[in-house]
mmCIF file of C-alpha atoms in Angstrom:
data_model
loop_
_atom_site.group_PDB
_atom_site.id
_atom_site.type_symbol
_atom_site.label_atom_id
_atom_site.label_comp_id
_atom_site.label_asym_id
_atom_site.label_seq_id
_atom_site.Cartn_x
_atom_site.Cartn_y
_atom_site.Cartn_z
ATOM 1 C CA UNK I 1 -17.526 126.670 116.589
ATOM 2 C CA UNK I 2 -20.788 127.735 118.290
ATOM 3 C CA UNK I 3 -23.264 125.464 118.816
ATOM 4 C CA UNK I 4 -26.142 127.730 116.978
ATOM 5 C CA UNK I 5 -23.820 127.170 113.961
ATOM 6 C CA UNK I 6 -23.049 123.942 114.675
ATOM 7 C CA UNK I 7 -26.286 122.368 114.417
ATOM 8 C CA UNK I 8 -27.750 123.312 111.448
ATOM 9 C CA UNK I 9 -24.487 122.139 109.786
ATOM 10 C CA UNK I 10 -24.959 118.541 111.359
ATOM 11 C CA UNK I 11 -28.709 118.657 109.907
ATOM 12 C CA UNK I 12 -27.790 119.601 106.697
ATOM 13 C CA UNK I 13 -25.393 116.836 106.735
ATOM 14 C CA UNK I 14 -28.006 114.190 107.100
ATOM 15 C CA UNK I 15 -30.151 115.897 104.444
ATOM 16 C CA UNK I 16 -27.392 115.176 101.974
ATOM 17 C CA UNK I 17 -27.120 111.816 103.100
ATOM 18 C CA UNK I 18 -30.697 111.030 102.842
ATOM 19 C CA UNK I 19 -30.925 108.061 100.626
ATOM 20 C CA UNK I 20 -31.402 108.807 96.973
ATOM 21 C CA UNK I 21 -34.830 108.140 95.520
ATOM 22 C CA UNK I 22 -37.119 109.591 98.346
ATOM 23 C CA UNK I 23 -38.408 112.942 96.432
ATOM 24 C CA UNK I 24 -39.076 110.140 93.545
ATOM 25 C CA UNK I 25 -40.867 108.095 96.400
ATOM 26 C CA UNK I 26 -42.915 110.871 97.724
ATOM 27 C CA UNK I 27 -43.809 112.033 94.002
ATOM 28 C CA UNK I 28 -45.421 108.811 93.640
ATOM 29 C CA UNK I 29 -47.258 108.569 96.644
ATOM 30 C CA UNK I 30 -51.060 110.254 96.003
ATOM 31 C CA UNK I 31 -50.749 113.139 97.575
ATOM 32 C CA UNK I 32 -53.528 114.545 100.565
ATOM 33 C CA UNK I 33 -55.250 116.578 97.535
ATOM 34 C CA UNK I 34 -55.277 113.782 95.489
ATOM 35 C CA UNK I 35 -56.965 111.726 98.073
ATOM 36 C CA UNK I 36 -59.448 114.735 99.148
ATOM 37 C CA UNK I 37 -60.426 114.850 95.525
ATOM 38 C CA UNK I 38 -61.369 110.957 95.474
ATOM 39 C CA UNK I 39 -62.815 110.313 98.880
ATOM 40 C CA UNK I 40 -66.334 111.186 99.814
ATOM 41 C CA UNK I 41 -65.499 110.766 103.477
ATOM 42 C CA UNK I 42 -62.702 112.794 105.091
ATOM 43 C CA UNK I 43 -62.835 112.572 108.971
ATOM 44 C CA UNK I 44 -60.382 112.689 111.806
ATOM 45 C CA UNK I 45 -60.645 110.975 115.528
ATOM 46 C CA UNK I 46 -59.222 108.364 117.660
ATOM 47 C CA UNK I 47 -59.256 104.427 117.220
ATOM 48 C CA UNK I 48 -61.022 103.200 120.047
ATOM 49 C CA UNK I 49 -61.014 99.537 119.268
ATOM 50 C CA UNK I 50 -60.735 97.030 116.615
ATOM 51 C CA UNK I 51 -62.084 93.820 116.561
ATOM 52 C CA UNK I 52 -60.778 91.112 113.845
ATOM 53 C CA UNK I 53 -63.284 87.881 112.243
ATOM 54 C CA UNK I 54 -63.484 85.754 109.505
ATOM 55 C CA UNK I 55 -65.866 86.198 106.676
ATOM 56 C CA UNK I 56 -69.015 83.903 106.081
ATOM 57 C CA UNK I 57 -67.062 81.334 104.005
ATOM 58 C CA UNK I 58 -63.984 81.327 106.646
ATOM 59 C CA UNK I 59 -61.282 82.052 104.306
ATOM 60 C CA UNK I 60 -60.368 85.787 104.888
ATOM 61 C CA UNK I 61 -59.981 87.704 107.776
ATOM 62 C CA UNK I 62 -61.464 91.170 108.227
ATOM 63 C CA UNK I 63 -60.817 93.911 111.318
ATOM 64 C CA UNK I 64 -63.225 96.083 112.102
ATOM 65 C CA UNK I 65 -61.916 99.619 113.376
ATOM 66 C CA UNK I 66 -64.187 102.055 115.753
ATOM 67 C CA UNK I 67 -63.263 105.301 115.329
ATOM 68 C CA UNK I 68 -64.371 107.689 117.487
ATOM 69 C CA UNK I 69 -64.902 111.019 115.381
ATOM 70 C CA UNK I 70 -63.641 114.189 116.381
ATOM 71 C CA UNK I 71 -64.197 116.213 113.309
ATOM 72 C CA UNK I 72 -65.597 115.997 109.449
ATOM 73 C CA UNK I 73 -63.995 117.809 106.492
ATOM 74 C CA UNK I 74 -65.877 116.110 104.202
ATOM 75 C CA UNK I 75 -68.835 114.120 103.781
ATOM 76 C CA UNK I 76 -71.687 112.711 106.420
ATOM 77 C CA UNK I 77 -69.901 111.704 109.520
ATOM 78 C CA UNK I 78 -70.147 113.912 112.219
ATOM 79 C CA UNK I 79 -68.171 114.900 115.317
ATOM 80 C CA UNK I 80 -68.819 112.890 118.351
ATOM 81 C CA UNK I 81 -70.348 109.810 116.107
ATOM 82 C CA UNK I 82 -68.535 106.261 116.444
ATOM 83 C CA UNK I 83 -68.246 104.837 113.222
ATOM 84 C CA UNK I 84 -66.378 101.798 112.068
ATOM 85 C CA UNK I 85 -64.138 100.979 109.301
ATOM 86 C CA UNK I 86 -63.307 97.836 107.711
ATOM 87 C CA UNK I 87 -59.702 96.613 106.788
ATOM 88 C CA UNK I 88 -58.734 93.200 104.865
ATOM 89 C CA UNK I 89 -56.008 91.858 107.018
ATOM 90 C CA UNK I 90 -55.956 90.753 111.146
ATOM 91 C CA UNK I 91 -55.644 87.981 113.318
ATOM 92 C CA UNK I 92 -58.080 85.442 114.433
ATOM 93 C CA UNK I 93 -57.471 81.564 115.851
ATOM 94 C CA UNK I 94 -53.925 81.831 115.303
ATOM 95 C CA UNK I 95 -53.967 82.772 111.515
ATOM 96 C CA UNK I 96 -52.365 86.486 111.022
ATOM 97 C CA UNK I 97 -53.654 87.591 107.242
ATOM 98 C CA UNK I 98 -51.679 90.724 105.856
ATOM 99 C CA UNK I 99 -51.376 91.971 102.784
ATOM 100 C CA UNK I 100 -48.689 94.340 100.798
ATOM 101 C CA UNK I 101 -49.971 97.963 101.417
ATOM 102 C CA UNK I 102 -51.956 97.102 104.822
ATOM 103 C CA UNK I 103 -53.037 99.708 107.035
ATOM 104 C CA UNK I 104 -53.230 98.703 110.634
ATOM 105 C CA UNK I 105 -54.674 101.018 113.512
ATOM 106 C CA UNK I 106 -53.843 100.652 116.962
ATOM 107 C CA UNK I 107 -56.479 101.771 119.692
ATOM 108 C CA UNK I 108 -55.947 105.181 121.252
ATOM 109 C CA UNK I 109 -54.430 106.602 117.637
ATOM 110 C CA UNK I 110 -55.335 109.984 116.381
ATOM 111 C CA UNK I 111 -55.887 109.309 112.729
ATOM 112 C CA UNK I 112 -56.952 111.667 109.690
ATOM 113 C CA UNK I 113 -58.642 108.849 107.112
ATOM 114 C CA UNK I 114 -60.194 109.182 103.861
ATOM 115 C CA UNK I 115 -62.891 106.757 103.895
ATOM 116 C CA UNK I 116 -65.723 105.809 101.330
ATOM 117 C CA UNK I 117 -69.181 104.237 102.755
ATOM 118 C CA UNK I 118 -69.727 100.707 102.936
ATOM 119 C CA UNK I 119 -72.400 98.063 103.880
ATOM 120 C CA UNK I 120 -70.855 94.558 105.012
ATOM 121 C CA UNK I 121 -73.551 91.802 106.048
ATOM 122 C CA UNK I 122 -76.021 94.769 106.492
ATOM 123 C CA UNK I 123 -74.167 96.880 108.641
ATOM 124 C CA UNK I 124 -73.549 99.936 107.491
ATOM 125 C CA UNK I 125 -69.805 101.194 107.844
ATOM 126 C CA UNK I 126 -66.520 102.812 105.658
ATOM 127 C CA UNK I 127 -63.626 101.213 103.792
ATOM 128 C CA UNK I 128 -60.455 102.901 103.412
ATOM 129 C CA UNK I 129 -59.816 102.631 99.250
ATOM 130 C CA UNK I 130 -56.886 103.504 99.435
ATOM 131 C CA UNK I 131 -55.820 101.332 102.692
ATOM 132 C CA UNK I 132 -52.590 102.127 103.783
ATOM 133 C CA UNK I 133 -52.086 105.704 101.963
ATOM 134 C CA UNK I 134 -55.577 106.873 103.106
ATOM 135 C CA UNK I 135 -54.541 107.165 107.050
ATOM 136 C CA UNK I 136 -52.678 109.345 108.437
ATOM 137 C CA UNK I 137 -51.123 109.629 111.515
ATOM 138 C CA UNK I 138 -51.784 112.234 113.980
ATOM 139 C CA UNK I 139 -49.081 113.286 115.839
ATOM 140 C CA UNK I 140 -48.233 116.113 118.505
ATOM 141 C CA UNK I 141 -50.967 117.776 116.624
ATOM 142 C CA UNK I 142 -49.017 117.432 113.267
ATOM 143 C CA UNK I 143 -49.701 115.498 109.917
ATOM 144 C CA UNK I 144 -47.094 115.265 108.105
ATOM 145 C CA UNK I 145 -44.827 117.761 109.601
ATOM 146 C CA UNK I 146 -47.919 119.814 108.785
ATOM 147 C CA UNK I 147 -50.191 121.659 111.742
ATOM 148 C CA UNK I 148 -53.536 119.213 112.089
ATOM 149 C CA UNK I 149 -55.749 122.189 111.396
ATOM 150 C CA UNK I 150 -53.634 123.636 108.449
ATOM 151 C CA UNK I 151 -54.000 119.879 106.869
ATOM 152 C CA UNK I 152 -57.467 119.598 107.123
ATOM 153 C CA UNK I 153 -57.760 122.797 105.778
ATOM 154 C CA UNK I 154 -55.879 122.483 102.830
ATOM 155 C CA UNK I 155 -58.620 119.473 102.026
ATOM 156 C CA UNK I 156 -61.531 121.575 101.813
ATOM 157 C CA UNK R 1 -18.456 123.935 122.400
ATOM 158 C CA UNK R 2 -15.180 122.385 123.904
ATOM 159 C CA UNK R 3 -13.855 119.523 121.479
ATOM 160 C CA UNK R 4 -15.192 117.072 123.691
ATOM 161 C CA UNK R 5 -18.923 118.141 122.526
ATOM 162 C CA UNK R 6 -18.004 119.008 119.389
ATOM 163 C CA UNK R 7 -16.583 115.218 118.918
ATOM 164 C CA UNK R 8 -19.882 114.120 120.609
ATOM 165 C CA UNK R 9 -21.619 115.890 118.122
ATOM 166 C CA UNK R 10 -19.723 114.787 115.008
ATOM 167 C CA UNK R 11 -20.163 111.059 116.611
ATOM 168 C CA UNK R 12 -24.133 111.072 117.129
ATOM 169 C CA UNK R 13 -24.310 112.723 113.652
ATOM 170 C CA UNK R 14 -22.464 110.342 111.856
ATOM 171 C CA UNK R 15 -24.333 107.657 113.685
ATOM 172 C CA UNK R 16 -27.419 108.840 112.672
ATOM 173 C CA UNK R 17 -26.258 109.366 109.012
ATOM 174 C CA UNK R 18 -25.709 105.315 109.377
ATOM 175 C CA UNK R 19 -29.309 104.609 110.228
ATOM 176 C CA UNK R 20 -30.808 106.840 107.262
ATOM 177 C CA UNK R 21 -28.730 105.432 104.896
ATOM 178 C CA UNK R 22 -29.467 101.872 106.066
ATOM 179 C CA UNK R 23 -33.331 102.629 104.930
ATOM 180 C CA UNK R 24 -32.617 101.419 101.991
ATOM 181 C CA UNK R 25 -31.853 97.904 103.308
ATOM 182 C CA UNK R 26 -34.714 95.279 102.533
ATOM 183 C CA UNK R 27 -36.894 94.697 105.001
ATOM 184 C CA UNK R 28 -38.783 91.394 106.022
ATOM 185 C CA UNK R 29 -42.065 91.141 107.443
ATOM 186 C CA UNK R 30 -41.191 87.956 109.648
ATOM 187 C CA UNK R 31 -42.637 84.781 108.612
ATOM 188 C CA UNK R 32 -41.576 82.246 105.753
ATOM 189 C CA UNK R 33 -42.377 79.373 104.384
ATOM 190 C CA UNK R 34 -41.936 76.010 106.399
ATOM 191 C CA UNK R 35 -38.029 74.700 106.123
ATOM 192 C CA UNK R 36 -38.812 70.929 107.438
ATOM 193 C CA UNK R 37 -36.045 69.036 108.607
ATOM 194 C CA UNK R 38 -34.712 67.174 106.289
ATOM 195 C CA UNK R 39 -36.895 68.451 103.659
ATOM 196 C CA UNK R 40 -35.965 68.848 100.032
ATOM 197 C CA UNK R 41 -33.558 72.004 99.549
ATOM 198 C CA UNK R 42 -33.724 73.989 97.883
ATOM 199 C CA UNK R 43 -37.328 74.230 99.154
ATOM 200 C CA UNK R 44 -39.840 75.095 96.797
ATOM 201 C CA UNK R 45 -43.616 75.978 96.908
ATOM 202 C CA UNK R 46 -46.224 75.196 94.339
ATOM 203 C CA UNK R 47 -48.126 77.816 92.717
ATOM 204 C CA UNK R 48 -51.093 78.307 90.272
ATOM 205 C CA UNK R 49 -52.039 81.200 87.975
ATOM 206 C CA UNK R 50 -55.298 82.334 86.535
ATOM 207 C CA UNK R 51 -54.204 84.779 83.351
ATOM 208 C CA UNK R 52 -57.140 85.888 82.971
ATOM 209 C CA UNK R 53 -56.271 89.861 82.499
ATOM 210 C CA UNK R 54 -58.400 91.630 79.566
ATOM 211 C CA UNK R 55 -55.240 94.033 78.315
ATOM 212 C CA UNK R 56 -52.981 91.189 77.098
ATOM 213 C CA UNK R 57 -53.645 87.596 76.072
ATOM 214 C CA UNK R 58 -53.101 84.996 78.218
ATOM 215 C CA UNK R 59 -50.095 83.311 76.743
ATOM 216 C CA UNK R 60 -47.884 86.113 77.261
ATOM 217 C CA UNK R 61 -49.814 87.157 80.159
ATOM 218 C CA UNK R 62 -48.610 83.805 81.708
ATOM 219 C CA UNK R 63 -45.456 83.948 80.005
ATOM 220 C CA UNK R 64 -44.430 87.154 81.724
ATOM 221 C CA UNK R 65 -45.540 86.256 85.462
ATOM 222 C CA UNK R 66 -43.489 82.838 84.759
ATOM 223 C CA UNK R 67 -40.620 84.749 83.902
ATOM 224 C CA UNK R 68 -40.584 86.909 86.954
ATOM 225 C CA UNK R 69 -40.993 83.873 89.124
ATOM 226 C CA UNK R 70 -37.921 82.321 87.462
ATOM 227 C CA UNK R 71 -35.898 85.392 87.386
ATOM 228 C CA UNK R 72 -36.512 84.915 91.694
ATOM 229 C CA UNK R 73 -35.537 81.189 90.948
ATOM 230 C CA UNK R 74 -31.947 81.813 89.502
ATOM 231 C CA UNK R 75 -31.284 84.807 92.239
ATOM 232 C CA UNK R 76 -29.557 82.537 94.099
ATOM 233 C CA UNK R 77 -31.549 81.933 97.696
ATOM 234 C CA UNK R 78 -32.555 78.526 98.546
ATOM 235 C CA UNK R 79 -36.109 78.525 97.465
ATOM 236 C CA UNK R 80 -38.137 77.993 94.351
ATOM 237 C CA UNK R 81 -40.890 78.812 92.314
ATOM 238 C CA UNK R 82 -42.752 75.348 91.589
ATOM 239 C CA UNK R 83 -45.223 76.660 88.612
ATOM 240 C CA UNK R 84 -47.741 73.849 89.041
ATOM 241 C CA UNK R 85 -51.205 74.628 87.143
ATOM 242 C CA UNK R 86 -52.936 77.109 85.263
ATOM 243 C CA UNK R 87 -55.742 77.366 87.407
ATOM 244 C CA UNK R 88 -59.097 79.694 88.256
ATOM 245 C CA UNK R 89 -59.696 78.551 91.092
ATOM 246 C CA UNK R 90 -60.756 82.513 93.023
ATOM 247 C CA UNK R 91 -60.932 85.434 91.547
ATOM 248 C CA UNK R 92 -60.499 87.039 95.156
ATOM 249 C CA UNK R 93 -57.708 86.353 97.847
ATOM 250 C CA UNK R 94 -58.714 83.302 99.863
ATOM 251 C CA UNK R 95 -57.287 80.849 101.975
ATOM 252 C CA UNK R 96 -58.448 77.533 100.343
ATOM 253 C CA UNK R 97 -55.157 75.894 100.462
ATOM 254 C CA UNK R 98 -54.199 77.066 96.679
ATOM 255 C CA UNK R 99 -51.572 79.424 96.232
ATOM 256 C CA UNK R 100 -52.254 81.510 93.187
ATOM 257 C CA UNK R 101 -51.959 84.847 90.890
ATOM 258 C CA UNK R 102 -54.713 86.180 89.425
ATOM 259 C CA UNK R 103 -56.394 89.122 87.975
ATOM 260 C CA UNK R 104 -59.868 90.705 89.391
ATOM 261 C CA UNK R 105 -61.725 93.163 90.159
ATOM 262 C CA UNK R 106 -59.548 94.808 92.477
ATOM 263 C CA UNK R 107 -58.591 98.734 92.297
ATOM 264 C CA UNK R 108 -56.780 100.037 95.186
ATOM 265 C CA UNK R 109 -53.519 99.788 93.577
ATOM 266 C CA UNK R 110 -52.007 97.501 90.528
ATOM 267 C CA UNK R 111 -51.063 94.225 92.951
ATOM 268 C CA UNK R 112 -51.576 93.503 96.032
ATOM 269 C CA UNK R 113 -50.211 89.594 97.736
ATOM 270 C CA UNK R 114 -51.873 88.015 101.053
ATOM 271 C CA UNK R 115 -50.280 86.217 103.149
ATOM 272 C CA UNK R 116 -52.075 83.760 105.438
ATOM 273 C CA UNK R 117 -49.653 82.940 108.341
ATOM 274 C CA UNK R 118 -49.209 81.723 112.064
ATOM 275 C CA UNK R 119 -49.437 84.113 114.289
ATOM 276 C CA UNK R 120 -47.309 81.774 116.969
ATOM 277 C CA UNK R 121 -44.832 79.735 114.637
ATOM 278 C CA UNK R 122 -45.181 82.276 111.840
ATOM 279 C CA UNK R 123 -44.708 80.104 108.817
ATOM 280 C CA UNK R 124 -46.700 80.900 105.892
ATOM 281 C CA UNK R 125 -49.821 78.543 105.075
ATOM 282 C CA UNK R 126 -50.862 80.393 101.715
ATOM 283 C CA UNK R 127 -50.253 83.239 99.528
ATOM 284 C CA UNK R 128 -52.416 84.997 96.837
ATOM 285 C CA UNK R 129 -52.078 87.789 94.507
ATOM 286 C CA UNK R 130 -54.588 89.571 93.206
ATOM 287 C CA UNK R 131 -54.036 92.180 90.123
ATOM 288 C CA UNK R 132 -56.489 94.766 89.530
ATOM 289 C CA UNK R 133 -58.072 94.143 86.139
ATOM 290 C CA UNK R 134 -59.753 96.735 84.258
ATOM 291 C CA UNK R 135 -59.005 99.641 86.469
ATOM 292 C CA UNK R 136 -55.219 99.190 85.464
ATOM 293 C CA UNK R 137 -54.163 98.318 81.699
ATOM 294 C CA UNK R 138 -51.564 95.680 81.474
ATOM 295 C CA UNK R 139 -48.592 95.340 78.999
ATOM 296 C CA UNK R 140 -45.581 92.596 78.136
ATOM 297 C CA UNK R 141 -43.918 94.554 75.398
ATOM 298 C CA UNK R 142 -40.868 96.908 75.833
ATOM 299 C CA UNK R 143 -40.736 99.975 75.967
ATOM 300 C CA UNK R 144 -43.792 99.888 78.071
ATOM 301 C CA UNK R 145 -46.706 102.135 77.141
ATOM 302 C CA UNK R 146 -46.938 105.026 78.908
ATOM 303 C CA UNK R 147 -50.393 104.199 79.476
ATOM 304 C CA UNK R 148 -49.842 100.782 80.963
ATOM 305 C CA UNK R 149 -47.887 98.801 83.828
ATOM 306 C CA UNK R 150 -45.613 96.066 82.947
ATOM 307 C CA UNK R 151 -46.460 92.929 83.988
ATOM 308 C CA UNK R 152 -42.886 91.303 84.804
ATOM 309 C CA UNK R 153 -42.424 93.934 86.571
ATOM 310 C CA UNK R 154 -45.426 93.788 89.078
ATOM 311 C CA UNK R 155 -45.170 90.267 89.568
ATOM 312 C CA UNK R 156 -40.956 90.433 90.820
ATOM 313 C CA UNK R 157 -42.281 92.436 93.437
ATOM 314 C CA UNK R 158 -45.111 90.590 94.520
ATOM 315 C CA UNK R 159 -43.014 87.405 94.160
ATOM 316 C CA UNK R 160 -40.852 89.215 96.578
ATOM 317 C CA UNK R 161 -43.754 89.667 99.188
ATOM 318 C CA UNK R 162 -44.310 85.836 98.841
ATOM 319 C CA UNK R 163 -40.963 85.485 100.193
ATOM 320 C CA UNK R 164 -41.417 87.820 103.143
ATOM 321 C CA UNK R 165 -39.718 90.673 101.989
ATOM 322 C CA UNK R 166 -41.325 93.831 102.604
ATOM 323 C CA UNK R 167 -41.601 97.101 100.941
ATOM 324 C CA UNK R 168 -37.966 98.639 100.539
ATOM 325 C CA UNK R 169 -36.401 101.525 98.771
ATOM 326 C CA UNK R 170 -35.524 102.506 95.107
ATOM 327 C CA UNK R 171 -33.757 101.041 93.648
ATOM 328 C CA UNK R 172 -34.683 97.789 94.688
ATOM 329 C CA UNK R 173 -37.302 96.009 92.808
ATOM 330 C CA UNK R 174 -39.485 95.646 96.198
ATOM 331 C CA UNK R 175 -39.937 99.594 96.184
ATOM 332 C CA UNK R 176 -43.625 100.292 96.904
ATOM 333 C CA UNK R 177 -44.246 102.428 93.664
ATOM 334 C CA UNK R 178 -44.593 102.201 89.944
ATOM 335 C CA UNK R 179 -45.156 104.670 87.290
ATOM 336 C CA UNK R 180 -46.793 103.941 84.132
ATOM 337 C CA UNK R 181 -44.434 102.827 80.998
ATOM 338 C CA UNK R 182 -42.057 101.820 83.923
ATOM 339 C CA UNK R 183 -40.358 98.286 83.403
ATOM 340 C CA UNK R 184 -37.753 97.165 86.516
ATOM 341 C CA UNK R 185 -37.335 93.640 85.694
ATOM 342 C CA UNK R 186 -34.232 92.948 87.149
ATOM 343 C CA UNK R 187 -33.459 91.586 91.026
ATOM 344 C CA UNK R 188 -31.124 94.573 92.500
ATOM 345 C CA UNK R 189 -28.726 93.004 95.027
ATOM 346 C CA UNK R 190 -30.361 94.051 98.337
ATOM 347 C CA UNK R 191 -33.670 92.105 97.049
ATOM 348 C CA UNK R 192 -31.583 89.190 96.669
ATOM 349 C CA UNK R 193 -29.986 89.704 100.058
ATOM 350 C CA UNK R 194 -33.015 89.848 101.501
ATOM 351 C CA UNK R 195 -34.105 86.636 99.799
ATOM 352 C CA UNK R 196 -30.761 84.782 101.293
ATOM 353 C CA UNK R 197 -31.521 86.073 104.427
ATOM 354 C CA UNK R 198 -34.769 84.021 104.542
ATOM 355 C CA UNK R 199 -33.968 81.360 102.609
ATOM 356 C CA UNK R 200 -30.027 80.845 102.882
ATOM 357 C CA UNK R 201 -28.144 80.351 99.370
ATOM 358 C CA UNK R 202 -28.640 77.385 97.149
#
């Protein structure tokens, strides 16, 4: 059998054996439209730190995630700006607080996130309402399978 | 492509076929409640609940979340459920040394659980669960309204994450979706595994 035949026959294979219930999975999930529609900030950049601390009462932990921004699709953050977002799970004196459907960034990630503004003790930042399902991962210039600019696009 | 390659092939494939398929194993998130020597087995870890939801009264608000916590008592893993108070003690996750359900304002999605753990030993000091209130309407009855989210159901999974398991695959209960006027009230046997795996059977 030649090998240009061969292949796609393998990868068909593993389609089939995918395991039952993804398309129901991905059905479920809000899709990037979906999260366009409900998000009054839409940006995409790199993580270049995070930073976690308790709150004022010193019974939750919040991390604090600068994003450097390389491009808006929607709303008032602009390319070039540093802007921070603020998650409700991290690490501080040897207590690790997580939650079910955490996001976590790791510095030097190229992220798409849908973000709404936020104040916390006066400083003026985002939230990510949606935590987990409102980042996306940036990868070899793909989200999703999907060509970075062809994503963003599809959100305006 | 001699046979050689073509076995190769055939090999790697069916290896790989092995790893997708195993997605739908449970997965832990790696910390669990203390087992102290000689402790009291099965172990068992006291909880509270505030049912203070505005969709359903609180009697069968409480009786549902009860239910789900037994139904994770009689799976079979060497751990329990201690229902100890009904108790408003936060309406938002915090670690004040109480362990406890309750609804809030809270929107992001139906549930969510925190777990306060150490990042060195990594047993669990606390757990809360927080259900979204008013964004979300809440139901005990069956069928489930197509308009609500059952109750039971919600709180099996989140019992799940105060176990340690993770999110997971359909059709296990610990899947990370739910439509509305869906009910899934009963353990599969890869949550239970997963339970075991923690816990041990008892």
């Amino acid at each position: 059998m030649h090998r240009e035949r061969l292949l796609p026959a393998a990868l068909l294979t593993l389609a089939a054996l995918a395991p039952a219930g993804a398309v129901e999975l991905r059905s479920a999930r809000p899709t990037p439209a979906a999260l366009a529609a409900e998000s009054p900030v839409i940006v995409h950049g790199t993580v270049a730190a995070t930073r976690s601390e308790w709150n004022e009462s010193r019974d939750f932990i919040w991390t604090f995630v600068t994003l450097n921004v390389a491009g808006s699709t929607k709303g008032a953050a602009r390319a070039g700006q540093a802007i921070e977002i603020r998650i409700p799970n991290g690490e501080v004196d040897g207590i690790r607080q997580r939650s079910s459907n955490q996001v976590v960034f790791d510095p030097g990630e190229e992220v798409v996130v849908f973000l709404a503004p936020d104040v916390y003790r006066g400083r003026p930042g985002f939230v990510l309402p949606r935590l987990g399902e409102g980042k996306r991962v940036v990868r070899d210039g793909t989200v999703d399978g999907v060509p970075l600019a062809t994503f963003l696009g599809a959100l305006r | 492509m001699n046979r050689a390659a073509l076995r190769l092939l055939l090999v790697l494939t069916a290896v790989v076929a092995l790893v997708v398929t195993s997605a739908t194993a449970y997965v832990l998130s790696g910390d669990s409640w203390p087992h102290p020597a000689g402790g009291p087995m099965p172990m068992t870890e006291t909880w509270a609940l505030c049912a203070n939801t505005v969709d359903v009264n609180g009697l069968s608000a409480a009786g549902a979340v009860l239910t789900a916590a037994q139904t994770w008592n009689a799976a079979g893993a060497r751990f329990r459920f201690n229902f100890g108070a009904f108790q408003c003690q936060s309406s938002t996750p915090r670690l004040d040394g109480v362990n406890q359900v309750t609804w809030g304002e809270f929107h992001q999605y139906p549930a969510a659980t925190y777990v306060w753990a150490s990042s060195t030993t990594h047993q669990i000091y606390e757990v809360d669960t927080i259900i979204g209130d008013f964004y979300y309407k809440w139901s005990v009855v069956l069928p489930t309204p197509s308009d609500s989210l059952d109750i039971q159901t919600v709180m099996l999974h989140e019992f799940g994450h105060w176990l340690d398991l993770d999110h997971s695959s359909p059709p296990a209960v610990m899947q990370p979706f739910i439509d509305y006027g869906e009910a899934r009230r009963t353990l599969t046997q890869d949550d239970i595994d997963g339970a075991i795996a923690i816990y041990g059977c008892g």
